[in-house]
Amino acid sequence: MFKLSKKADYGLIAVKHLAMHRDEHACSATEIAEEYGISTMLMAKVLQKLARQRIVSAKHGASGGYLLAKEPSQITALDVISAIDGPVLITSCVTNHGNCGAADKCSVREPLRRVNESILSVLSTVTISHMSEEQHEPVLVELQT
Amino acid sequence: MFKLSKKADYGLIAVKHLAMHRDEHACSATEIAEEYGISTMLMAKVLQKLARQRIVSAKHGASGGYLLAKEPSQITALDVISAIDGPVLITSCVTNHGNCGAADKCSVREPLRRVNESILSVLSTVTISHMSEEQHEPVLVELQT
DNA sequence: TCGCGGTACGACCGAATTAGTCTTATATCT
DNA sequence: AGATATAAGACTAATTCGGTCGTACCGCGA
Ligand code: SF4
Ligand code: SF4
């Protein structure tokens, strides 16, 4: 339906973990995975995708691991999610293989596109540092109805 | 990832179609399905779910069909989507069968809950009449970071 | 220099979800 | 009565997702 994939979820956990252990040692996939009870293999895959998008940087070799590549305030939830699951598109209009058959007649396409924009803007408003803070100042997001 | 289910998509199409043919005849599932090139059976199922949530009302018998049960301005996208796919929850924390194993250690649960709230608020801000209008006045949605 | 502890990457499998179909029952108009 | 609808649930097919494995590569330190 409308759910974050578990991989993206794990990605956010990992990035937040790295943000918290900033300036300390580089965290290995195993370390993070064990901390939250997630399969090491899976966490490794997630971190690899994040590394490919330059959200985290990897350090090979013994006592290696991952480090945040940017400031926590410069990493948005959208960055993490789309790094792992690809672009966020709420409709199937233009997807991987073949677009929707109803596309030409469809009358909700354009309205939904605007809803999609709004969700994108929500997701790109909240950053990792937002997710670490305690105080929660409301922010206004513009929504094109 | 983060996609609307096709059924929900079809639901929005159907509701918008009914909104456009308001005060005319009741539209049958077949009529709507053929208009947009969707399977009749599937469209029927979607409309049944909408009827169960009293978003549309059904008229049995020959020359029967479906009618909008409320004003288009009183039907939100969230209404339609959750009528078809169930409650909108971006995380798997509390879902159908068994919650997430990382739940106790998880540090992104609360932030994501707030993101979820924001998405809910976006979805409940846009109504069917919004989706039919041409002009698109921006609306501000409050987002708890 | 060799081995251990780590990342990189893609192929792979099984489980879960989703899309779509069929069948039977029921209601209502003509 | 007969035609045309909805109602509902069981069922199957298609697709996605979660998770695993194997193998290659990298680099530090004993
Ligand atoms: S075209 Fe209309 S129906 Fe097809 S995916 Fe886009 S919005 Fe949904
Ligand atoms: S608990 Fe944390 S990890 Fe588990 S689903 Fe909720 S947010 Fe995702």
PDB file of N, CA and C in Angstrom, chain A residues 47-144:
ATOM      1  N   LEU A  47      23.937  -0.517   3.400  1.00  0.00           N
ATOM      2  CA  LEU A  47      25.021   0.464   3.510  1.00  0.00           C
ATOM      3  C   LEU A  47      25.759   0.623   2.185  1.00  0.00           C
ATOM      4  N   GLN A  48      25.859  -0.469   1.441  1.00  0.00           N
ATOM      5  CA  GLN A  48      26.494  -0.386   0.135  1.00  0.00           C
ATOM      6  C   GLN A  48      25.747   0.574  -0.779  1.00  0.00           C
ATOM      7  N   LYS A  49      24.419   0.466  -0.749  1.00  0.00           N
ATOM      8  CA  LYS A  49      23.628   1.371  -1.586  1.00  0.00           C
ATOM      9  C   LYS A  49      23.808   2.820  -1.145  1.00  0.00           C
ATOM     10  N   LEU A  50      23.870   3.018   0.155  1.00  0.00           N
ATOM     11  CA  LEU A  50      24.068   4.374   0.661  1.00  0.00           C
ATOM     12  C   LEU A  50      25.437   4.899   0.255  1.00  0.00           C
ATOM     13  N   ALA A  51      26.408   3.994   0.232  1.00  0.00           N
ATOM     14  CA  ALA A  51      27.766   4.397  -0.145  1.00  0.00           C
ATOM     15  C   ALA A  51      27.816   4.783  -1.619  1.00  0.00           C
ATOM     16  N   ARG A  52      27.067   4.041  -2.443  1.00  0.00           N
ATOM     17  CA  ARG A  52      27.078   4.316  -3.875  1.00  0.00           C
ATOM     18  C   ARG A  52      26.520   5.697  -4.177  1.00  0.00           C
ATOM     19  N   GLN A  53      25.598   6.158  -3.320  1.00  0.00           N
ATOM     20  CA  GLN A  53      25.017   7.488  -3.513  1.00  0.00           C
ATOM     21  C   GLN A  53      25.778   8.550  -2.737  1.00  0.00           C
ATOM     22  N   ARG A  54      26.926   8.171  -2.186  1.00  0.00           N
ATOM     23  CA  ARG A  54      27.776   9.121  -1.465  1.00  0.00           C
ATOM     24  C   ARG A  54      27.093   9.741  -0.256  1.00  0.00           C
ATOM     25  N   ILE A  55      26.231   8.978   0.365  1.00  0.00           N
ATOM     26  CA  ILE A  55      25.628   9.467   1.597  1.00  0.00           C
ATOM     27  C   ILE A  55      26.515   9.077   2.770  1.00  0.00           C
ATOM     28  N   VAL A  56      27.088   7.879   2.672  1.00  0.00           N
ATOM     29  CA  VAL A  56      28.107   7.484   3.638  1.00  0.00           C
ATOM     30  C   VAL A  56      29.365   7.148   2.831  1.00  0.00           C
ATOM     31  N   SER A  57      30.507   7.156   3.499  1.00  0.00           N
ATOM     32  CA  SER A  57      31.723   6.733   2.810  1.00  0.00           C
ATOM     33  C   SER A  57      32.275   5.500   3.508  1.00  0.00           C
ATOM     34  N   ALA A  58      32.788   4.582   2.709  1.00  0.00           N
ATOM     35  CA  ALA A  58      33.236   3.305   3.255  1.00  0.00           C
ATOM     36  C   ALA A  58      34.742   3.310   3.440  1.00  0.00           C
ATOM     37  N   LYS A  59      35.179   2.657   4.493  1.00  0.00           N
ATOM     38  CA  LYS A  59      36.613   2.484   4.691  1.00  0.00           C
ATOM     39  C   LYS A  59      36.890   0.990   4.702  1.00  0.00           C
ATOM     40  N   HIS A  60      37.642   0.538   3.728  1.00  0.00           N
ATOM     41  CA  HIS A  60      37.952  -0.889   3.634  1.00  0.00           C
ATOM     42  C   HIS A  60      38.954  -1.298   4.699  1.00  0.00           C
ATOM     43  N   GLY A  61      39.241  -2.593   4.673  1.00  0.00           N
ATOM     44  CA  GLY A  61      40.311  -3.103   5.524  1.00  0.00           C
ATOM     45  C   GLY A  61      39.903  -3.328   6.968  1.00  0.00           C
ATOM     46  N   ALA A  62      40.791  -3.948   7.688  1.00  0.00           N
ATOM     47  CA  ALA A  62      40.528  -4.235   9.097  1.00  0.00           C
ATOM     48  C   ALA A  62      40.260  -2.935   9.850  1.00  0.00           C
ATOM     49  N   SER A  63      39.397  -3.028  10.852  1.00  0.00           N
ATOM     50  CA  SER A  63      38.945  -1.871  11.639  1.00  0.00           C
ATOM     51  C   SER A  63      38.411  -0.762  10.730  1.00  0.00           C
ATOM     52  N   GLY A  64      37.856  -1.178   9.578  1.00  0.00           N
ATOM     53  CA  GLY A  64      37.216  -0.228   8.678  1.00  0.00           C
ATOM     54  C   GLY A  64      35.753  -0.086   9.040  1.00  0.00           C
ATOM     55  N   GLY A  65      34.965   0.368   8.086  1.00  0.00           N
ATOM     56  CA  GLY A  65      33.545   0.534   8.331  1.00  0.00           C
ATOM     57  C   GLY A  65      33.011   1.734   7.570  1.00  0.00           C
ATOM     58  N   TYR A  66      31.924   2.308   8.056  1.00  0.00           N
ATOM     59  CA  TYR A  66      31.289   3.412   7.355  1.00  0.00           C
ATOM     60  C   TYR A  66      31.318   4.684   8.179  1.00  0.00           C
ATOM     61  N   LEU A  67      31.394   5.797   7.476  1.00  0.00           N
ATOM     62  CA  LEU A  67      31.322   7.109   8.093  1.00  0.00           C
ATOM     63  C   LEU A  67      30.327   7.957   7.316  1.00  0.00           C
ATOM     64  N   LEU A  68      29.709   8.887   8.012  1.00  0.00           N
ATOM     65  CA  LEU A  68      28.822   9.816   7.330  1.00  0.00           C
ATOM     66  C   LEU A  68      29.643  10.663   6.363  1.00  0.00           C
ATOM     67  N   ALA A  69      29.117  10.839   5.140  1.00  0.00           N
ATOM     68  CA  ALA A  69      29.875  11.601   4.149  1.00  0.00           C
ATOM     69  C   ALA A  69      29.499  13.077   4.174  1.00  0.00           C
ATOM     70  N   LYS A  70      28.383  13.387   4.839  1.00  0.00           N
ATOM     71  CA  LYS A  70      27.949  14.791   4.899  1.00  0.00           C
ATOM     72  C   LYS A  70      27.555  15.128   6.334  1.00  0.00           C
ATOM     73  N   GLU A  71      27.244  16.381   6.541  1.00  0.00           N
ATOM     74  CA  GLU A  71      26.688  16.800   7.827  1.00  0.00           C
ATOM     75  C   GLU A  71      25.295  16.202   7.987  1.00  0.00           C
ATOM     76  N   PRO A  72      24.954  15.782   9.202  1.00  0.00           N
ATOM     77  CA  PRO A  72      23.609  15.236   9.434  1.00  0.00           C
ATOM     78  C   PRO A  72      22.506  16.193   8.995  1.00  0.00           C
ATOM     79  N   SER A  73      22.775  17.487   9.064  1.00  0.00           N
ATOM     80  CA  SER A  73      21.744  18.446   8.679  1.00  0.00           C
ATOM     81  C   SER A  73      21.624  18.544   7.159  1.00  0.00           C
ATOM     82  N   GLN A  74      22.552  17.938   6.447  1.00  0.00           N
ATOM     83  CA  GLN A  74      22.519  17.993   4.982  1.00  0.00           C
ATOM     84  C   GLN A  74      21.962  16.716   4.368  1.00  0.00           C
ATOM     85  N   ILE A  75      21.623  15.768   5.216  1.00  0.00           N
ATOM     86  CA  ILE A  75      21.078  14.515   4.711  1.00  0.00           C
ATOM     87  C   ILE A  75      19.583  14.466   5.013  1.00  0.00           C
ATOM     88  N   THR A  76      18.774  14.394   3.970  1.00  0.00           N
ATOM     89  CA  THR A  76      17.337  14.354   4.184  1.00  0.00           C
ATOM     90  C   THR A  76      16.832  12.915   4.150  1.00  0.00           C
ATOM     91  N   ALA A  77      15.666  12.697   4.705  1.00  0.00           N
ATOM     92  CA  ALA A  77      15.049  11.378   4.675  1.00  0.00           C
ATOM     93  C   ALA A  77      14.865  10.932   3.232  1.00  0.00           C
ATOM     94  N   LEU A  78      14.525  11.878   2.376  1.00  0.00           N
ATOM     95  CA  LEU A  78      14.343  11.552   0.964  1.00  0.00           C
ATOM     96  C   LEU A  78      15.631  11.024   0.343  1.00  0.00           C
ATOM     97  N   ASP A  79      16.746  11.628   0.705  1.00  0.00           N
ATOM     98  CA  ASP A  79      18.040  11.158   0.196  1.00  0.00           C
ATOM     99  C   ASP A  79      18.218   9.682   0.510  1.00  0.00           C
ATOM    100  N   VAL A  80      18.009   9.347   1.761  1.00  0.00           N
ATOM    101  CA  VAL A  80      18.235   7.977   2.207  1.00  0.00           C
ATOM    102  C   VAL A  80      17.272   7.018   1.526  1.00  0.00           C
ATOM    103  N   ILE A  81      16.001   7.383   1.525  1.00  0.00           N
ATOM    104  CA  ILE A  81      14.986   6.489   0.973  1.00  0.00           C
ATOM    105  C   ILE A  81      15.196   6.262  -0.517  1.00  0.00           C
ATOM    106  N   SER A  82      15.439   7.342  -1.240  1.00  0.00           N
ATOM    107  CA  SER A  82      15.572   7.161  -2.689  1.00  0.00           C
ATOM    108  C   SER A  82      16.907   6.535  -3.057  1.00  0.00           C
ATOM    109  N   ALA A  83      17.897   6.669  -2.177  1.00  0.00           N
ATOM    110  CA  ALA A  83      19.161   5.978  -2.425  1.00  0.00           C
ATOM    111  C   ALA A  83      18.946   4.475  -2.404  1.00  0.00           C
ATOM    112  N   ILE A  84      18.056   4.041  -1.570  1.00  0.00           N
ATOM    113  CA  ILE A  84      17.851   2.601  -1.390  1.00  0.00           C
ATOM    114  C   ILE A  84      16.766   2.043  -2.301  1.00  0.00           C
ATOM    115  N   ASP A  85      15.652   2.741  -2.394  1.00  0.00           N
ATOM    116  CA  ASP A  85      14.520   2.198  -3.137  1.00  0.00           C
ATOM    117  C   ASP A  85      14.323   2.824  -4.501  1.00  0.00           C
ATOM    118  N   GLY A  86      15.196   3.754  -4.866  1.00  0.00           N
ATOM    119  CA  GLY A  86      14.986   4.450  -6.119  1.00  0.00           C
ATOM    120  C   GLY A  86      14.013   5.594  -5.926  1.00  0.00           C
ATOM    121  N   PRO A  87      13.755   6.341  -6.998  1.00  0.00           N
ATOM    122  CA  PRO A  87      12.915   7.527  -6.910  1.00  0.00           C
ATOM    123  C   PRO A  87      11.557   7.240  -6.296  1.00  0.00           C
ATOM    124  N   VAL A  88      11.080   8.177  -5.507  1.00  0.00           N
ATOM    125  CA  VAL A  88       9.795   8.016  -4.832  1.00  0.00           C
ATOM    126  C   VAL A  88       8.677   8.457  -5.761  1.00  0.00           C
ATOM    127  N   LEU A  89       7.905   7.499  -6.252  1.00  0.00           N
ATOM    128  CA  LEU A  89       6.785   7.790  -7.131  1.00  0.00           C
ATOM    129  C   LEU A  89       5.556   7.086  -6.599  1.00  0.00           C
ATOM    130  N   ILE A  90       4.528   7.846  -6.239  1.00  0.00           N
ATOM    131  CA  ILE A  90       3.372   7.198  -5.641  1.00  0.00           C
ATOM    132  C   ILE A  90       2.506   6.490  -6.676  1.00  0.00           C
ATOM    133  N   THR A  91       2.629   6.870  -7.936  1.00  0.00           N
ATOM    134  CA  THR A  91       1.826   6.198  -8.961  1.00  0.00           C
ATOM    135  C   THR A  91       2.688   5.266  -9.804  1.00  0.00           C
ATOM    136  N   SER A  92       2.025   4.404 -10.555  1.00  0.00           N
ATOM    137  CA  SER A  92       2.745   3.460 -11.416  1.00  0.00           C
ATOM    138  C   SER A  92       2.859   3.998 -12.833  1.00  0.00           C
ATOM    139  N   CYS A  93       2.486   5.265 -13.016  1.00  0.00           N
ATOM    140  CA  CYS A  93       2.475   5.855 -14.356  1.00  0.00           C
ATOM    141  C   CYS A  93       3.744   5.508 -15.111  1.00  0.00           C
ATOM    142  N   VAL A  94       4.862   5.928 -14.575  1.00  0.00           N
ATOM    143  CA  VAL A  94       6.121   5.673 -15.254  1.00  0.00           C
ATOM    144  C   VAL A  94       7.010   4.876 -14.305  1.00  0.00           C
ATOM    145  N   THR A  95       6.994   3.576 -14.455  1.00  0.00           N
ATOM    146  CA  THR A  95       7.818   2.755 -13.582  1.00  0.00           C
ATOM    147  C   THR A  95       8.779   1.916 -14.387  1.00  0.00           C
ATOM    148  N   ASN A  96       9.374   0.973 -13.714  1.00  0.00           N
ATOM    149  CA  ASN A  96      10.377   0.104 -14.295  1.00  0.00           C
ATOM    150  C   ASN A  96       9.928  -0.459 -15.651  1.00  0.00           C
ATOM    151  N   HIS A  97       8.947  -1.313 -15.629  1.00  0.00           N
ATOM    152  CA  HIS A  97       8.622  -2.004 -16.874  1.00  0.00           C
ATOM    153  C   HIS A  97       7.195  -1.727 -17.308  1.00  0.00           C
ATOM    154  N   GLY A  98       7.073  -0.913 -18.336  1.00  0.00           N
ATOM    155  CA  GLY A  98       5.768  -0.601 -18.907  1.00  0.00           C
ATOM    156  C   GLY A  98       4.944   0.310 -18.019  1.00  0.00           C
ATOM    157  N   ASN A  99       4.351   1.318 -18.627  1.00  0.00           N
ATOM    158  CA  ASN A  99       3.536   2.224 -17.821  1.00  0.00           C
ATOM    159  C   ASN A  99       2.082   1.793 -17.824  1.00  0.00           C
ATOM    160  N   CYS A 100       1.324   2.482 -16.997  1.00  0.00           N
ATOM    161  CA  CYS A 100      -0.076   2.125 -16.779  1.00  0.00           C
ATOM    162  C   CYS A 100      -0.899   2.228 -18.051  1.00  0.00           C
ATOM    163  N   GLY A 101      -1.804   1.261 -18.257  1.00  0.00           N
ATOM    164  CA  GLY A 101      -2.628   1.239 -19.456  1.00  0.00           C
ATOM    165  C   GLY A 101      -3.632   2.363 -19.515  1.00  0.00           C
ATOM    166  N   ALA A 102      -4.088   2.814 -18.354  1.00  0.00           N
ATOM    167  CA  ALA A 102      -5.111   3.837 -18.301  1.00  0.00           C
ATOM    168  C   ALA A 102      -4.533   5.237 -18.478  1.00  0.00           C
ATOM    169  N   ALA A 103      -3.253   5.306 -18.715  1.00  0.00           N
ATOM    170  CA  ALA A 103      -2.537   6.571 -18.679  1.00  0.00           C
ATOM    171  C   ALA A 103      -3.155   7.668 -19.546  1.00  0.00           C
ATOM    172  N   ASP A 104      -3.599   7.309 -20.750  1.00  0.00           N
ATOM    173  CA  ASP A 104      -4.088   8.358 -21.647  1.00  0.00           C
ATOM    174  C   ASP A 104      -5.437   8.916 -21.198  1.00  0.00           C
ATOM    175  N   LYS A 105      -6.311   8.012 -20.725  1.00  0.00           N
ATOM    176  CA  LYS A 105      -7.636   8.457 -20.302  1.00  0.00           C
ATOM    177  C   LYS A 105      -7.640   8.997 -18.880  1.00  0.00           C
ATOM    178  N   CYS A 106      -6.612   8.651 -18.125  1.00  0.00           N
ATOM    179  CA  CYS A 106      -6.615   8.883 -16.680  1.00  0.00           C
ATOM    180  C   CYS A 106      -6.774  10.352 -16.297  1.00  0.00           C
ATOM    181  N   SER A 107      -7.641  10.594 -15.349  1.00  0.00           N
ATOM    182  CA  SER A 107      -7.941  11.959 -14.954  1.00  0.00           C
ATOM    183  C   SER A 107      -7.364  12.309 -13.591  1.00  0.00           C
ATOM    184  N   VAL A 108      -6.757  11.352 -12.950  1.00  0.00           N
ATOM    185  CA  VAL A 108      -6.200  11.635 -11.631  1.00  0.00           C
ATOM    186  C   VAL A 108      -4.679  11.741 -11.676  1.00  0.00           C
ATOM    187  N   ARG A 109      -4.149  11.545 -12.851  1.00  0.00           N
ATOM    188  CA  ARG A 109      -2.702  11.547 -12.984  1.00  0.00           C
ATOM    189  C   ARG A 109      -2.068  12.855 -12.518  1.00  0.00           C
ATOM    190  N   GLU A 110      -2.579  13.936 -13.059  1.00  0.00           N
ATOM    191  CA  GLU A 110      -2.017  15.240 -12.730  1.00  0.00           C
ATOM    192  C   GLU A 110      -2.225  15.602 -11.253  1.00  0.00           C
ATOM    193  N   PRO A 111      -3.431  15.443 -10.719  1.00  0.00           N
ATOM    194  CA  PRO A 111      -3.596  15.706  -9.284  1.00  0.00           C
ATOM    195  C   PRO A 111      -2.659  14.861  -8.429  1.00  0.00           C
ATOM    196  N   LEU A 112      -2.491  13.613  -8.792  1.00  0.00           N
ATOM    197  CA  LEU A 112      -1.633  12.747  -7.991  1.00  0.00           C
ATOM    198  C   LEU A 112      -0.172  13.167  -8.100  1.00  0.00           C
ATOM    199  N   ARG A 113       0.166  13.684  -9.258  1.00  0.00           N
ATOM    200  CA  ARG A 113       1.535  14.176  -9.420  1.00  0.00           C
ATOM    201  C   ARG A 113       1.808  15.279  -8.409  1.00  0.00           C
ATOM    202  N   ARG A 114       0.809  16.123  -8.194  1.00  0.00           N
ATOM    203  CA  ARG A 114       0.994  17.208  -7.234  1.00  0.00           C
ATOM    204  C   ARG A 114       1.066  16.677  -5.812  1.00  0.00           C
ATOM    205  N   VAL A 115       0.267  15.659  -5.526  1.00  0.00           N
ATOM    206  CA  VAL A 115       0.350  15.048  -4.200  1.00  0.00           C
ATOM    207  C   VAL A 115       1.742  14.467  -4.001  1.00  0.00           C
ATOM    208  N   ASN A 116       2.249  13.852  -5.066  1.00  0.00           N
ATOM    209  CA  ASN A 116       3.595  13.288  -5.011  1.00  0.00           C
ATOM    210  C   ASN A 116       4.630  14.361  -4.676  1.00  0.00           C
ATOM    211  N   GLU A 117       4.499  15.496  -5.320  1.00  0.00           N
ATOM    212  CA  GLU A 117       5.405  16.613  -5.057  1.00  0.00           C
ATOM    213  C   GLU A 117       5.396  16.983  -3.582  1.00  0.00           C
ATOM    214  N   SER A 118       4.178  17.022  -3.029  1.00  0.00           N
ATOM    215  CA  SER A 118       4.047  17.420  -1.629  1.00  0.00           C
ATOM    216  C   SER A 118       4.744  16.435  -0.718  1.00  0.00           C
ATOM    217  N   ILE A 119       4.583  15.160  -1.019  1.00  0.00           N
ATOM    218  CA  ILE A 119       5.217  14.146  -0.196  1.00  0.00           C
ATOM    219  C   ILE A 119       6.728  14.248  -0.307  1.00  0.00           C
ATOM    220  N   LEU A 120       7.198  14.466  -1.524  1.00  0.00           N
ATOM    221  CA  LEU A 120       8.622  14.688  -1.723  1.00  0.00           C
ATOM    222  C   LEU A 120       9.104  15.843  -0.868  1.00  0.00           C
ATOM    223  N   SER A 121       8.300  16.896  -0.827  1.00  0.00           N
ATOM    224  CA  SER A 121       8.758  18.067  -0.095  1.00  0.00           C
ATOM    225  C   SER A 121       8.745  17.814   1.405  1.00  0.00           C
ATOM    226  N   VAL A 122       7.786  17.040   1.873  1.00  0.00           N
ATOM    227  CA  VAL A 122       7.793  16.662   3.289  1.00  0.00           C
ATOM    228  C   VAL A 122       9.043  15.859   3.602  1.00  0.00           C
ATOM    229  N   LEU A 123       9.298  14.867   2.745  1.00  0.00           N
ATOM    230  CA  LEU A 123      10.420  13.957   2.973  1.00  0.00           C
ATOM    231  C   LEU A 123      11.763  14.663   2.883  1.00  0.00           C
ATOM    232  N   SER A 124      11.822  15.703   2.087  1.00  0.00           N
ATOM    233  CA  SER A 124      13.118  16.365   1.953  1.00  0.00           C
ATOM    234  C   SER A 124      13.264  17.489   2.970  1.00  0.00           C
ATOM    235  N   THR A 125      12.203  17.738   3.711  1.00  0.00           N
ATOM    236  CA  THR A 125      12.287  18.759   4.752  1.00  0.00           C
ATOM    237  C   THR A 125      12.899  18.191   6.029  1.00  0.00           C
ATOM    238  N   VAL A 126      12.588  16.923   6.291  1.00  0.00           N
ATOM    239  CA  VAL A 126      13.096  16.345   7.526  1.00  0.00           C
ATOM    240  C   VAL A 126      14.472  15.716   7.283  1.00  0.00           C
ATOM    241  N   THR A 127      15.435  16.192   8.062  1.00  0.00           N
ATOM    242  CA  THR A 127      16.815  15.735   7.921  1.00  0.00           C
ATOM    243  C   THR A 127      17.177  14.802   9.071  1.00  0.00           C
ATOM    244  N   ILE A 128      18.349  14.222   8.938  1.00  0.00           N
ATOM    245  CA  ILE A 128      18.816  13.336   9.998  1.00  0.00           C
ATOM    246  C   ILE A 128      18.979  14.084  11.316  1.00  0.00           C
ATOM    247  N   SER A 129      19.450  15.318  11.234  1.00  0.00           N
ATOM    248  CA  SER A 129      19.600  16.060  12.490  1.00  0.00           C
ATOM    249  C   SER A 129      18.234  16.371  13.090  1.00  0.00           C
ATOM    250  N   HIS A 130      17.221  16.586  12.235  1.00  0.00           N
ATOM    251  CA  HIS A 130      15.865  16.729  12.755  1.00  0.00           C
ATOM    252  C   HIS A 130      15.452  15.492  13.536  1.00  0.00           C
ATOM    253  N   MET A 131      15.827  14.351  12.977  1.00  0.00           N
ATOM    254  CA  MET A 131      15.384  13.107  13.601  1.00  0.00           C
ATOM    255  C   MET A 131      16.118  12.833  14.911  1.00  0.00           C
ATOM    256  N   SER A 132      17.222  13.538  15.140  1.00  0.00           N
ATOM    257  CA  SER A 132      17.977  13.320  16.372  1.00  0.00           C
ATOM    258  C   SER A 132      17.595  14.313  17.464  1.00  0.00           C
ATOM    259  N   GLU A 133      17.084  15.456  17.041  1.00  0.00           N
ATOM    260  CA  GLU A 133      16.722  16.472  18.024  1.00  0.00           C
ATOM    261  C   GLU A 133      15.537  16.053  18.853  1.00  0.00           C
ATOM    262  N   GLU A 134      15.445  16.690  19.999  1.00  0.00           N
ATOM    263  CA  GLU A 134      14.304  16.401  20.859  1.00  0.00           C
ATOM    264  C   GLU A 134      13.169  17.376  20.581  1.00  0.00           C
ATOM    265  N   GLN A 135      13.524  18.654  20.467  1.00  0.00           N
ATOM    266  CA  GLN A 135      12.456  19.636  20.250  1.00  0.00           C
ATOM    267  C   GLN A 135      11.950  19.522  18.821  1.00  0.00           C
ATOM    268  N   HIS A 136      10.686  19.743  18.665  1.00  0.00           N
ATOM    269  CA  HIS A 136      10.096  19.562  17.346  1.00  0.00           C
ATOM    270  C   HIS A 136       9.348  20.801  16.916  1.00  0.00           C
ATOM    271  N   GLU A 137      10.079  21.730  16.332  1.00  0.00           N
ATOM    272  CA  GLU A 137       9.424  22.947  15.853  1.00  0.00           C
ATOM    273  C   GLU A 137       8.625  22.604  14.609  1.00  0.00           C
ATOM    274  N   PRO A 138       7.411  23.094  14.552  1.00  0.00           N
ATOM    275  CA  PRO A 138       6.619  22.838  13.349  1.00  0.00           C
ATOM    276  C   PRO A 138       7.174  23.631  12.177  1.00  0.00           C
ATOM    277  N   VAL A 139       7.158  23.052  11.028  1.00  0.00           N
ATOM    278  CA  VAL A 139       7.592  23.704   9.802  1.00  0.00           C
ATOM    279  C   VAL A 139       6.417  23.677   8.847  1.00  0.00           C
ATOM    280  N   LEU A 140       6.245  24.732   8.082  1.00  0.00           N
ATOM    281  CA  LEU A 140       5.130  24.741   7.143  1.00  0.00           C
ATOM    282  C   LEU A 140       5.599  24.292   5.767  1.00  0.00           C
ATOM    283  N   VAL A 141       4.869  23.377   5.210  1.00  0.00           N
ATOM    284  CA  VAL A 141       5.191  22.887   3.881  1.00  0.00           C
ATOM    285  C   VAL A 141       4.091  23.325   2.927  1.00  0.00           C
ATOM    286  N   GLU A 142       4.493  23.820   1.792  1.00  0.00           N
ATOM    287  CA  GLU A 142       3.488  24.291   0.837  1.00  0.00           C
ATOM    288  C   GLU A 142       2.931  23.115   0.050  1.00  0.00           C
ATOM    289  N   LEU A 143       1.644  23.076  -0.062  1.00  0.00           N
ATOM    290  CA  LEU A 143       0.990  21.968  -0.749  1.00  0.00           C
ATOM    291  C   LEU A 143       0.124  22.499  -1.867  1.00  0.00           C
ATOM    292  N   GLN A 144       0.441  22.147  -3.096  1.00  0.00           N
ATOM    293  CA  GLN A 144      -0.361  22.572  -4.244  1.00  0.00           C
ATOM    294  C   GLN A 144      -1.560  21.654  -4.353  1.00  0.00           C
TER     295      GLN A 144
END
